[in-house]
């Protein structure tokens, strides 16, 4: 047998083994849930379960591993599943609002926009980082106590990341507005840096007395985890003792997997069982579904996206 043929045969065998392993893991996840008989006709009511997902940028409208994902969801629900690949979040939101998809994988703001659009969606689960972070919070950081509180901001130089920075610009402005503190994007005391890193440099070099940044957020009762702007400033040479957090925003949780509110409760239950066990039981499938946050999925609820909703209202002008 030619060497190339042997290599291809071995590669195909590896892929097949992974697929069979993932399929077996999905069956194991659902074994307990299938032991409880449910109403027999809920699958007939749905017909074909349609899951919506946004295409990867530059991928030509495709999603890697779509066949394996479809197989996993088919086994999870015990019915026919089709994935609908949307060109962007706007198209995905319209598809779910119009009941053309039952389930969608969203960013936080895309979910909040969908909820504002039709009030017909609800989150099931959201990803978690390996260190336990479930999202981010914006913070106002000062150096050596130069800005003691929010009321003192106007008398100091405050660095801010560019407007397209979620944690360093949009989240703090929307978070403050939600608390009744109106700060205009063009306020005289704000200095918009060319990047988040440039804003950090301004604080390190003494060109700003404070700056807006972000920190990882954990669930209530869990120990804080390092990272974000504070960690970057410490690496840049500022001591932890020199930094003070003047203000902290509400939680911006990582984007959820959301279903239509009118989806049958048994389908919601099976999806929740499947997704919350996916990382441990079928890591290959999990990695296809969630490439940014490696800690698995945890149950999420509408209240987790209050801050995302405030950001959507702020962008639309309703929260200013």
PDB file of C-alpha atoms in Angstrom:
ATOM      1  CA  UNK A   1       0.000   0.000   0.000  1.00  0.00           C
ATOM      2  CA  UNK A   2       1.393   3.476  -0.881  1.00  0.00           C
ATOM      3  CA  UNK A   3       2.595   5.526   2.093  1.00  0.00           C
ATOM      4  CA  UNK A   4       0.118   8.360   1.349  1.00  0.00           C
ATOM      5  CA  UNK A   5      -2.801   5.929   1.298  1.00  0.00           C
ATOM      6  CA  UNK A   6      -1.757   4.531   4.674  1.00  0.00           C
ATOM      7  CA  UNK A   7      -1.538   8.069   6.136  1.00  0.00           C
ATOM      8  CA  UNK A   8      -4.991   9.006   4.797  1.00  0.00           C
ATOM      9  CA  UNK A   9      -6.448   5.766   6.103  1.00  0.00           C
ATOM     10  CA  UNK A  10      -4.981   6.434   9.562  1.00  0.00           C
ATOM     11  CA  UNK A  11      -6.272  10.039   9.567  1.00  0.00           C
ATOM     12  CA  UNK A  12      -9.759   8.920   8.559  1.00  0.00           C
ATOM     13  CA  UNK A  13      -9.654   6.359  11.328  1.00  0.00           C
ATOM     14  CA  UNK A  14      -8.765   9.014  13.913  1.00  0.00           C
ATOM     15  CA  UNK A  15     -11.638  11.257  12.818  1.00  0.00           C
ATOM     16  CA  UNK A  16     -14.062   8.321  12.854  1.00  0.00           C
ATOM     17  CA  UNK A  17     -12.913   7.290  16.334  1.00  0.00           C
ATOM     18  CA  UNK A  18     -13.403  10.829  17.636  1.00  0.00           C
ATOM     19  CA  UNK A  19     -16.871  11.013  16.113  1.00  0.00           C
ATOM     20  CA  UNK A  20     -17.861   7.652  17.620  1.00  0.00           C
ATOM     21  CA  UNK A  21     -16.451   8.681  21.007  1.00  0.00           C
ATOM     22  CA  UNK A  22     -18.372  11.973  20.941  1.00  0.00           C
ATOM     23  CA  UNK A  23     -21.551  10.175  19.882  1.00  0.00           C
ATOM     24  CA  UNK A  24     -21.210   7.666  22.715  1.00  0.00           C
ATOM     25  CA  UNK A  25     -20.580  10.471  25.199  1.00  0.00           C
ATOM     26  CA  UNK A  26     -23.733  12.283  24.120  1.00  0.00           C
ATOM     27  CA  UNK A  27     -25.719   9.073  24.596  1.00  0.00           C
ATOM     28  CA  UNK A  28     -24.241   8.724  28.103  1.00  0.00           C
ATOM     29  CA  UNK A  29     -25.177  12.301  28.984  1.00  0.00           C
ATOM     30  CA  UNK A  30     -28.765  11.675  28.029  1.00  0.00           C
ATOM     31  CA  UNK A  31     -29.186   8.199  29.464  1.00  0.00           C
ATOM     32  CA  UNK A  32     -30.634   9.460  32.744  1.00  0.00           C
ATOM     33  CA  UNK A  33     -32.935  12.003  31.122  1.00  0.00           C
ATOM     34  CA  UNK A  34     -34.392   9.427  28.731  1.00  0.00           C
ATOM     35  CA  UNK A  35     -35.242   7.138  31.641  1.00  0.00           C
ATOM     36  CA  UNK A  36     -38.092   9.502  32.554  1.00  0.00           C
ATOM     37  CA  UNK A  37     -40.832   9.161  29.931  1.00  0.00           C
ATOM     38  CA  UNK A  38     -42.153  12.489  28.689  1.00  0.00           C
ATOM     39  CA  UNK A  39     -45.169  13.505  26.676  1.00  0.00           C
ATOM     40  CA  UNK A  40     -44.800  11.557  23.426  1.00  0.00           C
ATOM     41  CA  UNK A  41     -46.001  14.174  20.974  1.00  0.00           C
ATOM     42  CA  UNK A  42     -43.737  17.131  21.789  1.00  0.00           C
ATOM     43  CA  UNK A  43     -41.352  16.111  19.007  1.00  0.00           C
ATOM     44  CA  UNK A  44     -44.258  15.870  16.580  1.00  0.00           C
ATOM     45  CA  UNK A  45     -45.319  19.387  17.586  1.00  0.00           C
ATOM     46  CA  UNK A  46     -41.854  20.712  16.758  1.00  0.00           C
ATOM     47  CA  UNK A  47     -41.306  18.639  13.624  1.00  0.00           C
ATOM     48  CA  UNK A  48     -37.699  19.617  12.893  1.00  0.00           C
ATOM     49  CA  UNK A  49     -35.663  21.355  15.571  1.00  0.00           C
ATOM     50  CA  UNK A  50     -33.765  24.252  14.021  1.00  0.00           C
ATOM     51  CA  UNK A  51     -30.644  25.594  15.725  1.00  0.00           C
ATOM     52  CA  UNK A  52     -29.220  28.943  14.622  1.00  0.00           C
ATOM     53  CA  UNK A  53     -25.558  29.872  14.663  1.00  0.00           C
ATOM     54  CA  UNK A  54     -23.540  32.695  13.097  1.00  0.00           C
ATOM     55  CA  UNK A  55     -20.976  31.804  10.458  1.00  0.00           C
ATOM     56  CA  UNK A  56     -17.330  32.342  11.302  1.00  0.00           C
ATOM     57  CA  UNK A  57     -15.954  35.545   9.734  1.00  0.00           C
ATOM     58  CA  UNK A  58     -14.367  34.758   6.401  1.00  0.00           C
ATOM     59  CA  UNK A  59     -15.537  31.138   6.483  1.00  0.00           C
ATOM     60  CA  UNK A  60     -17.874  31.533   3.527  1.00  0.00           C
ATOM     61  CA  UNK A  61     -21.084  30.937   5.448  1.00  0.00           C
ATOM     62  CA  UNK A  62     -19.957  27.688   7.030  1.00  0.00           C
ATOM     63  CA  UNK A  63     -19.343  26.404  10.551  1.00  0.00           C
ATOM     64  CA  UNK A  64     -16.564  23.878  11.290  1.00  0.00           C
ATOM     65  CA  UNK A  65     -17.782  20.464  12.407  1.00  0.00           C
ATOM     66  CA  UNK A  66     -21.405  21.114  11.512  1.00  0.00           C
ATOM     67  CA  UNK A  67     -22.115  17.443  10.785  1.00  0.00           C
ATOM     68  CA  UNK A  68     -20.792  16.393  14.201  1.00  0.00           C
ATOM     69  CA  UNK A  69     -22.768  19.144  15.932  1.00  0.00           C
ATOM     70  CA  UNK A  70     -25.943  18.144  14.118  1.00  0.00           C
ATOM     71  CA  UNK A  71     -25.449  14.518  15.142  1.00  0.00           C
ATOM     72  CA  UNK A  72     -24.885  15.491  18.793  1.00  0.00           C
ATOM     73  CA  UNK A  73     -28.025  17.643  18.979  1.00  0.00           C
ATOM     74  CA  UNK A  74     -30.040  14.988  17.157  1.00  0.00           C
ATOM     75  CA  UNK A  75     -29.110  12.455  19.823  1.00  0.00           C
ATOM     76  CA  UNK A  76     -29.692  14.984  22.603  1.00  0.00           C
ATOM     77  CA  UNK A  77     -33.273  15.639  21.511  1.00  0.00           C
ATOM     78  CA  UNK A  78     -34.053  12.322  19.879  1.00  0.00           C
ATOM     79  CA  UNK A  79     -35.423  14.027  16.786  1.00  0.00           C
ATOM     80  CA  UNK A  80     -34.421  15.579  13.482  1.00  0.00           C
ATOM     81  CA  UNK A  81     -32.191  18.652  13.899  1.00  0.00           C
ATOM     82  CA  UNK A  82     -31.068  21.169  11.306  1.00  0.00           C
ATOM     83  CA  UNK A  83     -28.519  23.940  11.802  1.00  0.00           C
ATOM     84  CA  UNK A  84     -29.305  27.281  10.213  1.00  0.00           C
ATOM     85  CA  UNK A  85     -26.117  29.261   9.567  1.00  0.00           C
ATOM     86  CA  UNK A  86     -26.790  33.020   9.665  1.00  0.00           C
ATOM     87  CA  UNK A  87     -24.550  35.597   8.029  1.00  0.00           C
ATOM     88  CA  UNK A  88     -24.570  37.799  11.174  1.00  0.00           C
ATOM     89  CA  UNK A  89     -26.344  38.322  14.482  1.00  0.00           C
ATOM     90  CA  UNK A  90     -28.960  40.637  12.942  1.00  0.00           C
ATOM     91  CA  UNK A  91     -30.068  37.838  10.615  1.00  0.00           C
ATOM     92  CA  UNK A  92     -30.039  35.318  13.484  1.00  0.00           C
ATOM     93  CA  UNK A  93     -32.174  37.600  15.674  1.00  0.00           C
ATOM     94  CA  UNK A  94     -34.761  38.014  12.905  1.00  0.00           C
ATOM     95  CA  UNK A  95     -34.832  34.258  12.330  1.00  0.00           C
ATOM     96  CA  UNK A  96     -35.567  33.508  15.976  1.00  0.00           C
ATOM     97  CA  UNK A  97     -38.048  36.352  16.344  1.00  0.00           C
ATOM     98  CA  UNK A  98     -39.920  34.998  13.301  1.00  0.00           C
ATOM     99  CA  UNK A  99     -39.837  31.446  14.755  1.00  0.00           C
ATOM    100  CA  UNK A 100     -37.643  30.166  11.915  1.00  0.00           C
ATOM    101  CA  UNK A 101     -35.156  28.876  14.507  1.00  0.00           C
ATOM    102  CA  UNK A 102     -35.944  27.397  17.913  1.00  0.00           C
ATOM    103  CA  UNK A 103     -32.510  27.869  19.454  1.00  0.00           C
ATOM    104  CA  UNK A 104     -29.663  30.318  18.870  1.00  0.00           C
ATOM    105  CA  UNK A 105     -26.076  30.876  19.998  1.00  0.00           C
ATOM    106  CA  UNK A 106     -25.689  34.580  20.812  1.00  0.00           C
ATOM    107  CA  UNK A 107     -23.285  37.189  22.077  1.00  0.00           C
ATOM    108  CA  UNK A 108     -24.528  39.003  25.186  1.00  0.00           C
ATOM    109  CA  UNK A 109     -25.655  42.096  23.289  1.00  0.00           C
ATOM    110  CA  UNK A 110     -27.156  40.059  20.451  1.00  0.00           C
ATOM    111  CA  UNK A 111     -29.277  38.167  22.989  1.00  0.00           C
ATOM    112  CA  UNK A 112     -30.338  41.413  24.654  1.00  0.00           C
ATOM    113  CA  UNK A 113     -31.257  42.833  21.254  1.00  0.00           C
ATOM    114  CA  UNK A 114     -33.307  39.727  20.460  1.00  0.00           C
ATOM    115  CA  UNK A 115     -35.088  40.019  23.815  1.00  0.00           C
ATOM    116  CA  UNK A 116     -35.886  43.684  23.158  1.00  0.00           C
ATOM    117  CA  UNK A 117     -37.022  42.794  19.638  1.00  0.00           C
ATOM    118  CA  UNK A 118     -39.739  40.301  20.547  1.00  0.00           C
ATOM    119  CA  UNK A 119     -39.678  39.323  24.240  1.00  0.00           C
ATOM    120  CA  UNK A 120     -39.937  35.733  22.982  1.00  0.00           C
ATOM    121  CA  UNK A 121     -36.515  34.323  23.907  1.00  0.00           C
ATOM    122  CA  UNK A 122     -34.899  33.077  27.094  1.00  0.00           C
ATOM    123  CA  UNK A 123     -31.343  31.989  27.920  1.00  0.00           C
ATOM    124  CA  UNK A 124     -30.637  28.387  28.838  1.00  0.00           C
ATOM    125  CA  UNK A 125     -26.880  28.267  29.451  1.00  0.00           C
ATOM    126  CA  UNK A 126     -23.796  30.430  29.055  1.00  0.00           C
ATOM    127  CA  UNK A 127     -20.095  29.529  28.874  1.00  0.00           C
ATOM    128  CA  UNK A 128     -17.644  29.809  31.748  1.00  0.00           C
ATOM    129  CA  UNK A 129     -13.881  30.344  31.657  1.00  0.00           C
ATOM    130  CA  UNK A 130     -11.533  27.700  33.016  1.00  0.00           C
ATOM    131  CA  UNK A 131     -10.797  29.958  36.013  1.00  0.00           C
ATOM    132  CA  UNK A 132     -14.503  30.328  36.832  1.00  0.00           C
ATOM    133  CA  UNK A 133     -15.133  33.741  35.250  1.00  0.00           C
ATOM    134  CA  UNK A 134     -18.649  34.064  33.832  1.00  0.00           C
ATOM    135  CA  UNK A 135     -18.264  37.505  32.237  1.00  0.00           C
ATOM    136  CA  UNK A 136     -16.705  40.906  32.838  1.00  0.00           C
ATOM    137  CA  UNK A 137     -17.340  44.084  34.805  1.00  0.00           C
ATOM    138  CA  UNK A 138     -16.113  47.543  33.954  1.00  0.00           C
ATOM    139  CA  UNK A 139     -14.089  49.392  36.597  1.00  0.00           C
ATOM    140  CA  UNK A 140     -12.894  52.934  37.125  1.00  0.00           C
ATOM    141  CA  UNK A 141      -9.312  52.654  38.330  1.00  0.00           C
ATOM    142  CA  UNK A 142      -7.296  55.452  39.905  1.00  0.00           C
ATOM    143  CA  UNK A 143      -3.668  55.688  40.918  1.00  0.00           C
ATOM    144  CA  UNK A 144      -2.592  56.704  44.415  1.00  0.00           C
ATOM    145  CA  UNK A 145      -6.122  57.773  45.327  1.00  0.00           C
ATOM    146  CA  UNK A 146      -6.149  60.765  42.972  1.00  0.00           C
ATOM    147  CA  UNK A 147      -9.846  60.283  42.119  1.00  0.00           C
ATOM    148  CA  UNK A 148     -11.624  59.390  45.370  1.00  0.00           C
ATOM    149  CA  UNK A 149     -15.125  58.871  43.940  1.00  0.00           C
ATOM    150  CA  UNK A 150     -17.312  59.304  40.860  1.00  0.00           C
ATOM    151  CA  UNK A 151     -18.261  62.847  41.810  1.00  0.00           C
ATOM    152  CA  UNK A 152     -14.590  63.855  41.595  1.00  0.00           C
ATOM    153  CA  UNK A 153     -14.123  62.645  38.008  1.00  0.00           C
ATOM    154  CA  UNK A 154     -14.858  66.005  36.401  1.00  0.00           C
ATOM    155  CA  UNK A 155     -11.871  67.600  38.083  1.00  0.00           C
ATOM    156  CA  UNK A 156      -9.381  65.042  36.772  1.00  0.00           C
ATOM    157  CA  UNK A 157      -8.082  63.475  33.592  1.00  0.00           C
ATOM    158  CA  UNK A 158      -9.754  60.137  32.909  1.00  0.00           C
ATOM    159  CA  UNK A 159      -8.509  57.879  30.112  1.00  0.00           C
ATOM    160  CA  UNK A 160     -10.963  55.791  28.137  1.00  0.00           C
ATOM    161  CA  UNK A 161     -10.542  53.178  25.421  1.00  0.00           C
ATOM    162  CA  UNK A 162     -11.989  53.806  21.925  1.00  0.00           C
ATOM    163  CA  UNK A 163     -15.792  53.686  21.496  1.00  0.00           C
ATOM    164  CA  UNK A 164     -15.656  50.181  19.998  1.00  0.00           C
ATOM    165  CA  UNK A 165     -14.152  48.773  23.209  1.00  0.00           C
ATOM    166  CA  UNK A 166     -16.891  46.943  25.112  1.00  0.00           C
ATOM    167  CA  UNK A 167     -15.210  46.720  28.515  1.00  0.00           C
ATOM    168  CA  UNK A 168     -13.321  50.005  28.335  1.00  0.00           C
ATOM    169  CA  UNK A 169     -15.928  52.333  26.814  1.00  0.00           C
ATOM    170  CA  UNK A 170     -19.428  51.039  26.069  1.00  0.00           C
ATOM    171  CA  UNK A 171     -19.903  49.056  29.282  1.00  0.00           C
ATOM    172  CA  UNK A 172     -18.785  51.861  31.639  1.00  0.00           C
ATOM    173  CA  UNK A 173     -20.870  54.527  29.891  1.00  0.00           C
ATOM    174  CA  UNK A 174     -23.966  52.309  29.804  1.00  0.00           C
ATOM    175  CA  UNK A 175     -23.374  51.075  33.347  1.00  0.00           C
ATOM    176  CA  UNK A 176     -23.065  54.595  34.724  1.00  0.00           C
ATOM    177  CA  UNK A 177     -26.161  55.706  32.806  1.00  0.00           C
ATOM    178  CA  UNK A 178     -28.119  52.786  34.277  1.00  0.00           C
ATOM    179  CA  UNK A 179     -27.177  54.085  37.736  1.00  0.00           C
ATOM    180  CA  UNK A 180     -28.285  57.610  36.876  1.00  0.00           C
ATOM    181  CA  UNK A 181     -24.780  58.989  36.323  1.00  0.00           C
ATOM    182  CA  UNK A 182     -24.797  60.684  32.938  1.00  0.00           C
ATOM    183  CA  UNK A 183     -21.388  60.929  31.305  1.00  0.00           C
ATOM    184  CA  UNK A 184     -21.245  62.176  27.727  1.00  0.00           C
ATOM    185  CA  UNK A 185     -18.807  60.433  25.401  1.00  0.00           C
ATOM    186  CA  UNK A 186     -17.301  63.835  24.591  1.00  0.00           C
ATOM    187  CA  UNK A 187     -17.076  65.018  28.208  1.00  0.00           C
ATOM    188  CA  UNK A 188     -14.112  67.375  28.639  1.00  0.00           C
ATOM    189  CA  UNK A 189     -12.506  65.315  31.399  1.00  0.00           C
ATOM    190  CA  UNK A 190     -12.439  62.155  29.251  1.00  0.00           C
ATOM    191  CA  UNK A 191      -9.456  61.444  27.028  1.00  0.00           C
ATOM    192  CA  UNK A 192     -10.203  58.835  24.369  1.00  0.00           C
ATOM    193  CA  UNK A 193      -7.052  56.857  23.733  1.00  0.00           C
ATOM    194  CA  UNK A 194      -6.303  55.129  20.435  1.00  0.00           C
ATOM    195  CA  UNK A 195      -6.524  51.714  22.099  1.00  0.00           C
ATOM    196  CA  UNK A 196      -7.086  50.059  25.465  1.00  0.00           C
ATOM    197  CA  UNK A 197      -3.314  49.609  25.774  1.00  0.00           C
ATOM    198  CA  UNK A 198      -2.783  53.322  25.087  1.00  0.00           C
ATOM    199  CA  UNK A 199      -5.241  54.208  27.866  1.00  0.00           C
ATOM    200  CA  UNK A 200      -3.286  51.993  30.249  1.00  0.00           C
ATOM    201  CA  UNK A 201      -0.042  53.702  29.238  1.00  0.00           C
ATOM    202  CA  UNK A 202      -1.578  57.080  30.046  1.00  0.00           C
ATOM    203  CA  UNK A 203      -2.280  55.960  33.609  1.00  0.00           C
ATOM    204  CA  UNK A 204       1.152  54.357  34.015  1.00  0.00           C
ATOM    205  CA  UNK A 205       2.953  57.467  32.689  1.00  0.00           C
ATOM    206  CA  UNK A 206       0.909  59.879  34.796  1.00  0.00           C
ATOM    207  CA  UNK A 207      -0.864  61.451  31.811  1.00  0.00           C
ATOM    208  CA  UNK A 208      -4.208  60.417  33.354  1.00  0.00           C
ATOM    209  CA  UNK A 209      -5.378  60.281  36.960  1.00  0.00           C
ATOM    210  CA  UNK A 210      -7.804  57.422  36.333  1.00  0.00           C
ATOM    211  CA  UNK A 211      -9.024  55.144  33.567  1.00  0.00           C
ATOM    212  CA  UNK A 212     -11.924  52.900  32.689  1.00  0.00           C
ATOM    213  CA  UNK A 213     -11.021  49.247  32.223  1.00  0.00           C
ATOM    214  CA  UNK A 214     -12.421  45.822  32.972  1.00  0.00           C
ATOM    215  CA  UNK A 215     -11.960  42.837  35.263  1.00  0.00           C
ATOM    216  CA  UNK A 216     -13.162  39.209  35.071  1.00  0.00           C
ATOM    217  CA  UNK A 217     -16.442  38.579  36.896  1.00  0.00           C
ATOM    218  CA  UNK A 218     -17.330  35.436  38.844  1.00  0.00           C
ATOM    219  CA  UNK A 219     -20.593  34.094  40.215  1.00  0.00           C
ATOM    220  CA  UNK A 220     -21.775  35.379  43.596  1.00  0.00           C
ATOM    221  CA  UNK A 221     -19.907  33.768  46.460  1.00  0.00           C
ATOM    222  CA  UNK A 222     -16.973  32.654  44.319  1.00  0.00           C
ATOM    223  CA  UNK A 223     -13.427  33.955  44.876  1.00  0.00           C
ATOM    224  CA  UNK A 224     -12.231  36.681  42.537  1.00  0.00           C
ATOM    225  CA  UNK A 225      -9.909  35.708  39.702  1.00  0.00           C
ATOM    226  CA  UNK A 226      -6.986  37.750  38.371  1.00  0.00           C
ATOM    227  CA  UNK A 227      -6.913  39.272  34.929  1.00  0.00           C
ATOM    228  CA  UNK A 228      -8.174  42.177  32.875  1.00  0.00           C
ATOM    229  CA  UNK A 229      -6.938  45.741  33.133  1.00  0.00           C
ATOM    230  CA  UNK A 230      -5.684  45.464  36.711  1.00  0.00           C
ATOM    231  CA  UNK A 231      -3.400  42.563  35.809  1.00  0.00           C
ATOM    232  CA  UNK A 232      -2.132  44.390  32.715  1.00  0.00           C
ATOM    233  CA  UNK A 233      -1.319  47.498  34.738  1.00  0.00           C
ATOM    234  CA  UNK A 234       0.605  45.442  37.276  1.00  0.00           C
ATOM    235  CA  UNK A 235       2.633  43.870  34.467  1.00  0.00           C
ATOM    236  CA  UNK A 236       3.310  47.397  33.174  1.00  0.00           C
ATOM    237  CA  UNK A 237       4.888  48.326  36.502  1.00  0.00           C
ATOM    238  CA  UNK A 238       2.130  49.720  38.720  1.00  0.00           C
ATOM    239  CA  UNK A 239       1.987  48.098  42.124  1.00  0.00           C
ATOM    240  CA  UNK A 240      -1.274  46.587  43.296  1.00  0.00           C
ATOM    241  CA  UNK A 241      -1.193  48.897  46.335  1.00  0.00           C
ATOM    242  CA  UNK A 242      -1.094  51.968  44.086  1.00  0.00           C
ATOM    243  CA  UNK A 243      -4.306  51.024  42.282  1.00  0.00           C
ATOM    244  CA  UNK A 244      -7.757  51.637  43.697  1.00  0.00           C
ATOM    245  CA  UNK A 245     -11.133  50.656  42.234  1.00  0.00           C
ATOM    246  CA  UNK A 246     -13.415  53.702  42.412  1.00  0.00           C
ATOM    247  CA  UNK A 247     -16.459  52.137  40.750  1.00  0.00           C
ATOM    248  CA  UNK A 248     -17.566  48.749  39.425  1.00  0.00           C
ATOM    249  CA  UNK A 249     -20.306  48.117  36.876  1.00  0.00           C
ATOM    250  CA  UNK A 250     -22.907  45.412  36.809  1.00  0.00           C
ATOM    251  CA  UNK A 251     -22.136  42.015  35.300  1.00  0.00           C
ATOM    252  CA  UNK A 252     -21.865  41.610  31.563  1.00  0.00           C
ATOM    253  CA  UNK A 253     -22.222  37.842  31.295  1.00  0.00           C
ATOM    254  CA  UNK A 254     -20.849  35.896  28.368  1.00  0.00           C
ATOM    255  CA  UNK A 255     -23.341  35.372  25.567  1.00  0.00           C
ATOM    256  CA  UNK A 256     -25.956  32.642  26.046  1.00  0.00           C
ATOM    257  CA  UNK A 257     -27.494  29.799  24.141  1.00  0.00           C
ATOM    258  CA  UNK A 258     -31.115  30.886  23.996  1.00  0.00           C
ATOM    259  CA  UNK A 259     -34.398  29.244  23.025  1.00  0.00           C
ATOM    260  CA  UNK A 260     -37.776  30.561  22.089  1.00  0.00           C
ATOM    261  CA  UNK A 261     -39.892  30.887  25.224  1.00  0.00           C
ATOM    262  CA  UNK A 262     -42.663  28.783  23.690  1.00  0.00           C
ATOM    263  CA  UNK A 263     -40.372  25.793  23.119  1.00  0.00           C
ATOM    264  CA  UNK A 264     -41.669  22.656  24.837  1.00  0.00           C
ATOM    265  CA  UNK A 265     -40.324  22.339  28.434  1.00  0.00           C
ATOM    266  CA  UNK A 266     -39.031  18.828  27.752  1.00  0.00           C
ATOM    267  CA  UNK A 267     -36.904  20.111  24.879  1.00  0.00           C
ATOM    268  CA  UNK A 268     -35.516  22.842  27.134  1.00  0.00           C
ATOM    269  CA  UNK A 269     -34.718  20.287  29.836  1.00  0.00           C
ATOM    270  CA  UNK A 270     -32.930  17.935  27.472  1.00  0.00           C
ATOM    271  CA  UNK A 271     -30.900  20.763  25.967  1.00  0.00           C
ATOM    272  CA  UNK A 272     -29.880  21.986  29.428  1.00  0.00           C
ATOM    273  CA  UNK A 273     -28.773  18.493  30.519  1.00  0.00           C
ATOM    274  CA  UNK A 274     -26.884  18.016  27.258  1.00  0.00           C
ATOM    275  CA  UNK A 275     -25.076  21.361  27.321  1.00  0.00           C
ATOM    276  CA  UNK A 276     -24.135  21.497  31.011  1.00  0.00           C
ATOM    277  CA  UNK A 277     -22.508  18.061  30.740  1.00  0.00           C
ATOM    278  CA  UNK A 278     -20.955  18.556  27.318  1.00  0.00           C
ATOM    279  CA  UNK A 279     -17.497  19.767  28.374  1.00  0.00           C
ATOM    280  CA  UNK A 280     -16.791  16.743  30.558  1.00  0.00           C
ATOM    281  CA  UNK A 281     -18.499  14.111  28.434  1.00  0.00           C
ATOM    282  CA  UNK A 282     -17.793  15.216  24.850  1.00  0.00           C
ATOM    283  CA  UNK A 283     -14.983  17.807  24.833  1.00  0.00           C
ATOM    284  CA  UNK A 284     -14.516  17.578  21.044  1.00  0.00           C
ATOM    285  CA  UNK A 285     -18.121  18.642  20.505  1.00  0.00           C
ATOM    286  CA  UNK A 286     -17.794  21.355  23.139  1.00  0.00           C
ATOM    287  CA  UNK A 287     -14.725  22.816  21.433  1.00  0.00           C
ATOM    288  CA  UNK A 288     -16.629  23.024  18.147  1.00  0.00           C
ATOM    289  CA  UNK A 289     -19.502  24.821  19.840  1.00  0.00           C
ATOM    290  CA  UNK A 290     -17.491  27.111  22.144  1.00  0.00           C
ATOM    291  CA  UNK A 291     -13.924  28.064  21.250  1.00  0.00           C
ATOM    292  CA  UNK A 292     -13.391  31.129  23.478  1.00  0.00           C
ATOM    293  CA  UNK A 293     -14.387  29.955  26.958  1.00  0.00           C
ATOM    294  CA  UNK A 294     -13.066  26.566  28.007  1.00  0.00           C
ATOM    295  CA  UNK A 295     -14.771  25.996  31.355  1.00  0.00           C
ATOM    296  CA  UNK A 296     -18.038  24.419  30.187  1.00  0.00           C
ATOM    297  CA  UNK A 297     -21.615  25.676  30.247  1.00  0.00           C
ATOM    298  CA  UNK A 298     -23.607  26.788  33.302  1.00  0.00           C
ATOM    299  CA  UNK A 299     -27.316  27.509  33.619  1.00  0.00           C
ATOM    300  CA  UNK A 300     -28.219  31.134  32.841  1.00  0.00           C
ATOM    301  CA  UNK A 301     -31.343  33.237  33.321  1.00  0.00           C
ATOM    302  CA  UNK A 302     -32.828  36.494  32.001  1.00  0.00           C
ATOM    303  CA  UNK A 303     -31.551  38.515  34.977  1.00  0.00           C
ATOM    304  CA  UNK A 304     -27.977  37.675  33.968  1.00  0.00           C
ATOM    305  CA  UNK A 305     -28.393  39.935  30.919  1.00  0.00           C
ATOM    306  CA  UNK A 306     -29.745  43.063  32.589  1.00  0.00           C
ATOM    307  CA  UNK A 307     -26.458  44.853  31.925  1.00  0.00           C
ATOM    308  CA  UNK A 308     -26.445  43.756  28.282  1.00  0.00           C
ATOM    309  CA  UNK A 309     -29.984  45.128  27.953  1.00  0.00           C
ATOM    310  CA  UNK A 310     -28.843  48.434  29.459  1.00  0.00           C
ATOM    311  CA  UNK A 311     -26.059  48.588  26.875  1.00  0.00           C
ATOM    312  CA  UNK A 312     -28.514  47.978  24.036  1.00  0.00           C
ATOM    313  CA  UNK A 313     -30.747  50.770  25.333  1.00  0.00           C
ATOM    314  CA  UNK A 314     -27.733  53.059  25.690  1.00  0.00           C
ATOM    315  CA  UNK A 315     -26.626  52.433  22.110  1.00  0.00           C
ATOM    316  CA  UNK A 316     -30.143  53.038  20.824  1.00  0.00           C
ATOM    317  CA  UNK A 317     -30.342  56.305  22.764  1.00  0.00           C
ATOM    318  CA  UNK A 318     -33.035  55.097  25.176  1.00  0.00           C
ATOM    319  CA  UNK A 319     -30.674  54.799  28.120  1.00  0.00           C
ATOM    320  CA  UNK A 320     -28.782  58.029  27.816  1.00  0.00           C
TER     321      UNK A 320
END
